[in-house]
Amino acid sequence: MPDAVLTEAASEMLDWHGSGMSVMEMSHRGKEFGSIYEEAQADLRALLAVPPNFEILFMQGGGLAENAIVPLNLSQAGPVDFVMTGSWSQKSFKEAGQFCQARLAATSESSGFTSLPPPGSWQLGSDSRYVHVCTNETIHGVEFHALPDLQALGSKAPLVIDFSSHVASRSVDWSKVGLAFGGAQKNLGPAGLTLVVVRQDLLGHAMQHCPSAFNYQRVAENGSMYNTPPTYAIYIAGLVFKWIKAQEENGHTGVAALEQRNKQKAQLLYDCIDRSQLYENRVDVTSRSRMNVPFFLRDASRNEAFLAGANARGLLQLKGHKSVGGMRASIYNAMPLQGVQALVAYMQEFETTKA
Ligand SMILES: *Cc1c(COP(=O)(O)O)cnc(C)c1O
């Protein structure tokens, strides 16, 4: 979270803009929350350049719930093609199998999910209802730097992307996308808000047993107020959107400014890893994530000392995911360049200090 957002939220926690209420105490249908909601929607649409033929839905359930909600809305129980590039797309594939005919179009599992299968090699069915791709694999640290062009691959199916862990870190080419979903908790705000951006022609095809609160058409018709939306999480995300709008970097603003900064941050860290004798990143250089940088110490016996020294310097949450091991630096939008510089300085110092 950007410090500026937390400070602002703290200052208006008890009384929002002289309303005499905390945002948590507002009716979601009242005019105060209505203005917060409308601004958040408009700001996000502008920041991500979402075209008018897409709906922006503010839902609940997180990324994992979308693994079921997407097939319930789009698959009509028919075949769906999955590209498996790490833990998250693997979860999506497994969950979807309960609701549709989930097929594996490609997988990089044999490489230990350290590369991306080239789109030209994907086995896409002509009858596929949609194609699912996780565009940033948070745990394995692999990222699609360009979205696949399904039409060019001979497929008419819409592309569904899970962009949970790199949303708003770079621009999105909506001409290639049918639906994008993501939990808010990495780049947009607190947990509890789930973002769905869906092309209007994909609405209205939900299976009969799809829960009403998860039926995209119903949610869209009710302006994301079919039931009470996660109001406080939307409010905080709205403050983050204003923070993003105000960002500047090398003559760019908003998401483009963050994209510049994220490139710089990632480059600095990968350069440090690649130049070192101690640290190692195993991901194919063309597919390395700008948000999540997993790395290993070649001498694993120094892992605990590395983490303890990092903690002592306030460099926190560097332990890798248990399924991969090693270390992982998640350098989301709110992490300033100085944070990465501090990490790199520590890593160099640790390497040269004899164990
Ligand atoms: C964090 C994350 C999710 C999140 O799921 P939750 O249900 O919100 O915990 C989904 N997909 C990806 C790629 C993620 O990084």
XYZ file of C-alpha atoms and ligand atoms in Angstrom:
370
model
C 0.000 0.000 0.000
C 1.274 3.513 -0.752
C 1.978 5.363 2.534
C 0.061 8.404 1.258
C -3.102 6.296 0.917
C -2.836 4.834 4.422
C -2.270 8.295 5.888
C -5.273 9.738 4.090
C -7.509 6.816 5.075
C -6.406 7.213 8.709
C -7.192 10.934 8.709
C -10.752 10.393 7.487
C -11.420 7.112 9.268
C -13.915 8.570 11.762
C -15.507 11.265 9.620
C -15.425 11.099 5.846
C -15.446 14.588 4.273
C -17.567 16.092 7.059
C -20.337 13.537 6.550
C -20.259 12.627 10.247
C -19.735 8.983 9.266
C -16.926 6.555 8.660
C -17.067 4.989 5.179
C -17.761 1.709 7.020
C -20.942 3.209 8.447
C -22.417 4.409 5.152
C -25.300 2.810 3.331
C -23.980 1.409 0.090
C -26.981 3.019 -1.615
C -26.546 6.460 -0.032
C -25.214 9.490 -1.935
C -21.897 9.581 -0.030
C -20.882 6.053 -0.893
C -22.429 6.535 -4.340
C -19.915 9.276 -5.073
C -17.009 7.141 -3.807
C -18.158 4.257 -5.990
C -18.687 6.351 -9.147
C -15.270 7.985 -8.836
C -13.545 4.652 -8.274
C -15.228 3.191 -11.374
C -14.409 6.210 -13.549
C -10.810 6.473 -12.318
C -10.135 2.798 -12.908
C -11.680 2.937 -16.381
C -9.427 5.871 -17.252
C -6.284 4.360 -15.671
C -6.617 1.021 -17.469
C -8.123 2.580 -20.627
C -11.064 0.172 -20.450
C -13.177 0.569 -23.624
C -16.896 1.443 -23.342
C -17.998 -2.034 -24.461
C -16.519 -3.561 -21.289
C -18.211 -3.624 -17.878
C -16.161 -3.079 -14.720
C -17.576 -5.232 -11.906
C -16.607 -4.893 -8.248
C -17.203 -8.336 -6.776
C -16.206 -10.490 -3.791
C -14.716 -13.962 -3.476
C -11.161 -13.259 -4.603
C -9.252 -14.695 -7.527
C -9.942 -18.258 -6.434
C -13.701 -17.818 -6.513
C -13.375 -16.519 -10.089
C -11.875 -19.898 -11.018
C -15.434 -21.208 -10.572
C -17.390 -18.059 -11.440
C -15.809 -17.656 -14.878
C -16.766 -21.156 -16.129
C -20.216 -20.794 -14.532
C -20.736 -17.648 -16.609
C -18.911 -18.344 -19.853
C -18.508 -22.079 -20.451
C -22.088 -23.369 -20.815
C -20.466 -26.582 -19.547
C -18.627 -26.917 -22.855
C -14.904 -27.218 -23.601
C -12.447 -24.610 -22.311
C -8.720 -24.465 -23.093
C -6.210 -23.777 -20.306
C -2.591 -22.730 -20.603
C -0.779 -23.967 -17.498
C 2.239 -21.881 -16.599
C 2.429 -22.145 -12.805
C 0.513 -22.711 -9.569
C -2.247 -20.230 -10.268
C -3.268 -21.432 -13.715
C -2.971 -24.982 -12.388
C -5.523 -24.127 -9.685
C -7.788 -22.498 -12.257
C -7.634 -25.580 -14.482
C -8.459 -27.957 -11.632
C -11.344 -25.885 -10.302
C -12.900 -25.280 -13.711
C -13.020 -29.035 -14.305
C -15.970 -29.176 -11.908
C -18.039 -26.878 -14.108
C -16.895 -27.395 -17.673
C -14.840 -29.635 -19.890
C -11.394 -28.275 -18.973
C -8.673 -29.115 -21.515
C -4.954 -28.543 -21.245
C -3.845 -26.570 -24.321
C -0.230 -26.208 -23.201
C 1.892 -26.546 -20.091
C 5.399 -25.604 -19.027
C 5.329 -27.997 -16.078
C 8.254 -30.033 -17.450
C 10.474 -26.937 -17.142
C 9.359 -26.523 -13.524
C 7.287 -23.553 -14.719
C 10.355 -21.480 -15.522
C 9.312 -20.646 -19.090
C 6.171 -19.963 -21.120
C 4.989 -22.334 -23.846
C 5.105 -20.359 -27.136
C 1.542 -19.468 -28.222
C 2.158 -21.101 -31.622
C 2.446 -24.468 -29.843
C -0.894 -24.224 -27.980
C -3.467 -26.890 -28.857
C -6.566 -24.731 -29.135
C -9.852 -26.421 -30.019
C -12.137 -24.784 -32.588
C -15.071 -25.402 -30.207
C -13.434 -23.822 -27.168
C -15.724 -21.485 -25.153
C -12.755 -19.458 -23.917
C -9.007 -19.712 -23.366
C -7.648 -19.163 -19.858
C -4.208 -17.668 -19.233
C -2.646 -16.403 -15.992
C -0.663 -13.414 -17.233
C 1.556 -13.166 -14.157
C 2.322 -16.297 -12.166
C 2.865 -14.862 -8.699
C 4.577 -17.902 -7.204
C 6.790 -19.006 -10.105
C 7.610 -15.470 -11.259
C 6.768 -15.848 -14.960
C 4.913 -13.114 -16.832
C 3.441 -12.697 -20.303
C 4.974 -9.433 -21.495
C 2.642 -9.442 -24.504
C -0.856 -10.904 -24.521
C -1.397 -13.788 -26.948
C -3.363 -12.908 -30.063
C -5.882 -15.751 -30.219
C -7.289 -14.620 -33.560
C -3.849 -14.820 -35.132
C -3.639 -18.368 -33.720
C -6.843 -19.264 -35.573
C -9.091 -19.272 -32.511
C -12.388 -17.408 -32.240
C -12.611 -17.954 -28.478
C -12.383 -15.015 -26.072
C -9.247 -14.756 -23.951
C -9.735 -14.828 -20.171
C -6.826 -13.504 -18.147
C -6.087 -13.743 -14.439
C -4.171 -10.500 -13.920
C -4.414 -10.485 -10.106
C -0.754 -9.914 -9.398
C 0.204 -7.396 -12.078
C -2.971 -5.408 -12.676
C -2.187 -1.697 -13.108
C 1.557 -2.389 -13.309
C 1.410 -1.856 -17.099
C -1.142 -1.181 -19.818
C -3.608 -3.820 -21.089
C -4.322 -4.414 -24.787
C -8.097 -4.863 -24.476
C -8.441 -5.765 -28.166
C -7.018 -9.189 -27.252
C -9.118 -9.734 -24.098
C -12.652 -10.974 -23.429
C -12.507 -10.972 -19.640
C -9.911 -10.058 -17.027
C -10.175 -10.777 -13.317
C -8.044 -10.100 -10.299
C -8.107 -9.875 -6.531
C -7.356 -6.325 -5.378
C -4.871 -7.208 -2.661
C -1.625 -7.058 -4.615
C -1.714 -3.816 -6.564
C -5.084 -2.151 -5.981
C -5.928 -2.159 -2.292
C -7.046 -4.426 0.531
C -8.295 -7.998 0.206
C -12.050 -8.316 -0.193
C -12.509 -6.578 -3.534
C -12.334 -8.624 -6.720
C -12.150 -6.839 -10.032
C -13.804 -8.271 -13.159
C -13.582 -6.473 -16.493
C -15.809 -8.210 -19.029
C -16.791 -7.535 -22.632
C -20.538 -6.933 -22.847
C -21.218 -9.611 -25.476
C -20.018 -12.260 -22.996
C -22.768 -11.420 -20.499
C -26.013 -13.371 -20.353
C -24.697 -16.886 -20.949
C -24.487 -18.093 -17.333
C -25.473 -21.645 -16.502
C -28.725 -22.020 -14.622
C -27.115 -23.070 -11.353
C -24.779 -20.055 -11.276
C -25.389 -18.234 -7.959
C -27.193 -14.929 -8.611
C -24.608 -12.874 -6.737
C -21.958 -14.308 -9.092
C -23.939 -13.923 -12.298
C -22.016 -11.269 -14.244
C -25.083 -10.032 -16.102
C -27.032 -9.582 -12.890
C -24.088 -7.872 -11.192
C -23.637 -5.565 -14.213
C -27.347 -4.688 -14.432
C -27.249 -3.679 -10.790
C -24.099 -1.589 -11.044
C -22.216 -4.043 -8.773
C -24.886 -3.466 -6.090
C -26.945 -6.615 -6.521
C -25.844 -7.281 -2.964
C -23.699 -5.137 -0.674
C -20.313 -4.698 -2.313
C -17.110 -4.571 -0.205
C -17.555 -0.868 0.466
C -14.464 -0.109 2.539
C -12.200 -2.048 0.180
C -13.687 -0.106 -2.769
C -13.055 3.172 -0.954
C -9.394 2.302 -0.268
C -8.927 1.065 -3.846
C -10.390 4.414 -4.970
C -7.682 6.225 -2.989
C -5.065 3.977 -4.634
C -6.491 4.877 -8.071
C -6.041 8.586 -7.260
C -2.483 7.873 -6.101
C -1.760 6.056 -9.388
C -3.214 8.955 -11.407
C -0.794 11.321 -9.685
C 2.332 9.240 -10.374
C 4.927 10.653 -12.769
C 8.056 9.044 -14.212
C 10.168 10.129 -17.216
C 7.367 12.262 -18.645
C 4.755 9.521 -18.188
C 1.815 9.594 -15.784
C -0.524 7.062 -14.201
C -0.110 3.396 -15.122
C 2.491 4.298 -17.768
C 4.581 5.972 -15.044
C 4.301 2.881 -12.855
C 5.269 0.705 -15.819
C 8.470 2.725 -16.273
C 9.272 2.504 -12.587
C 8.451 -1.215 -12.422
C 10.837 -1.898 -15.318
C 13.582 -0.022 -13.507
C 12.935 -1.811 -10.209
C 12.889 -5.272 -11.804
C 16.003 -4.576 -13.908
C 17.934 -3.497 -10.835
C 17.060 -6.659 -8.936
C 17.589 -9.111 -11.828
C 20.937 -7.467 -12.638
C 22.019 -7.924 -9.036
C 21.008 -11.604 -9.139
C 22.602 -12.296 -12.544
C 25.911 -10.659 -11.609
C 26.211 -12.553 -8.351
C 27.879 -15.887 -7.576
C 25.467 -16.548 -4.715
C 21.988 -15.715 -6.048
C 20.192 -17.359 -8.911
C 16.895 -16.814 -10.769
C 15.845 -19.815 -12.890
C 13.185 -18.177 -15.062
C 13.736 -17.777 -18.792
C 14.969 -14.173 -19.247
C 12.225 -13.279 -21.729
C 9.453 -14.313 -19.306
C 10.689 -12.943 -16.016
C 8.040 -11.241 -13.916
C 8.427 -7.573 -13.061
C 6.286 -8.023 -9.961
C 7.449 -11.268 -8.358
C 11.117 -12.150 -8.400
C 11.872 -15.621 -7.026
C 15.529 -16.337 -6.358
C 17.663 -18.978 -4.682
C 20.873 -18.921 -2.701
C 23.228 -21.430 -4.322
C 24.371 -22.202 -0.789
C 20.985 -23.041 0.772
C 22.596 -23.414 4.202
C 22.742 -19.589 4.298
C 18.964 -19.142 3.788
C 18.104 -18.585 7.439
C 20.950 -16.104 7.956
C 19.876 -14.233 4.810
C 16.294 -13.882 6.029
C 17.319 -12.908 9.568
C 19.657 -10.189 8.280
C 16.962 -8.918 5.937
C 14.385 -8.773 8.724
C 16.808 -6.838 10.905
C 16.951 -4.193 8.160
C 13.178 -4.019 7.729
C 13.302 -5.965 4.456
C 10.316 -8.187 5.120
C 8.408 -11.099 3.591
C 11.268 -12.366 1.444
C 10.786 -16.072 2.123
C 9.773 -17.899 -1.053
C 6.451 -19.692 -1.401
C 6.598 -23.102 0.278
C 5.940 -24.904 -3.024
C 9.048 -23.377 -4.633
C 11.367 -22.615 -1.708
C 14.190 -20.103 -1.745
C 13.335 -16.410 -1.697
C 10.825 -14.184 -3.421
C 10.764 -10.406 -3.632
C 7.313 -9.126 -4.521
C 7.922 -5.627 -5.802
C 4.380 -4.441 -6.448
C 3.375 -0.939 -7.557
C 3.567 0.532 -4.076
C 7.175 -0.598 -3.551
C 9.351 2.448 -4.281
C 12.635 2.226 -6.202
C 14.422 2.981 -2.911
C 12.964 -0.217 -1.440
C 14.559 -2.285 -4.218
C 17.807 -0.339 -3.877
C 17.874 -1.179 -0.171
C 17.303 -4.862 -0.944
C 20.052 -4.946 -3.576
C 22.493 -3.196 -1.212
C 21.728 -5.789 1.457
C 22.067 -8.708 -0.976
C 25.505 -7.496 -2.122
C 26.655 -6.944 1.419
C 25.414 -10.392 2.492
C 27.192 -12.060 -0.409
C 30.562 -10.523 0.406
C 30.264 -11.212 4.149
C 31.727 -14.676 4.686
C 29.309 -17.125 6.250
C -3.161 -13.775 -5.330
C -3.666 -14.390 -6.583
C -4.959 -14.879 -6.688
C -5.777 -14.687 -5.479
O -6.701 -15.389 -5.044
P -7.488 -15.022 -3.705
O -8.674 -15.882 -3.849
O -7.820 -13.560 -3.781
O -6.606 -15.382 -2.564
C -5.401 -15.426 -7.874
N -4.568 -15.473 -8.942
C -3.313 -14.992 -8.877
C -2.454 -15.018 -10.080
C -2.833 -14.444 -7.697
O -1.594 -13.949 -7.605
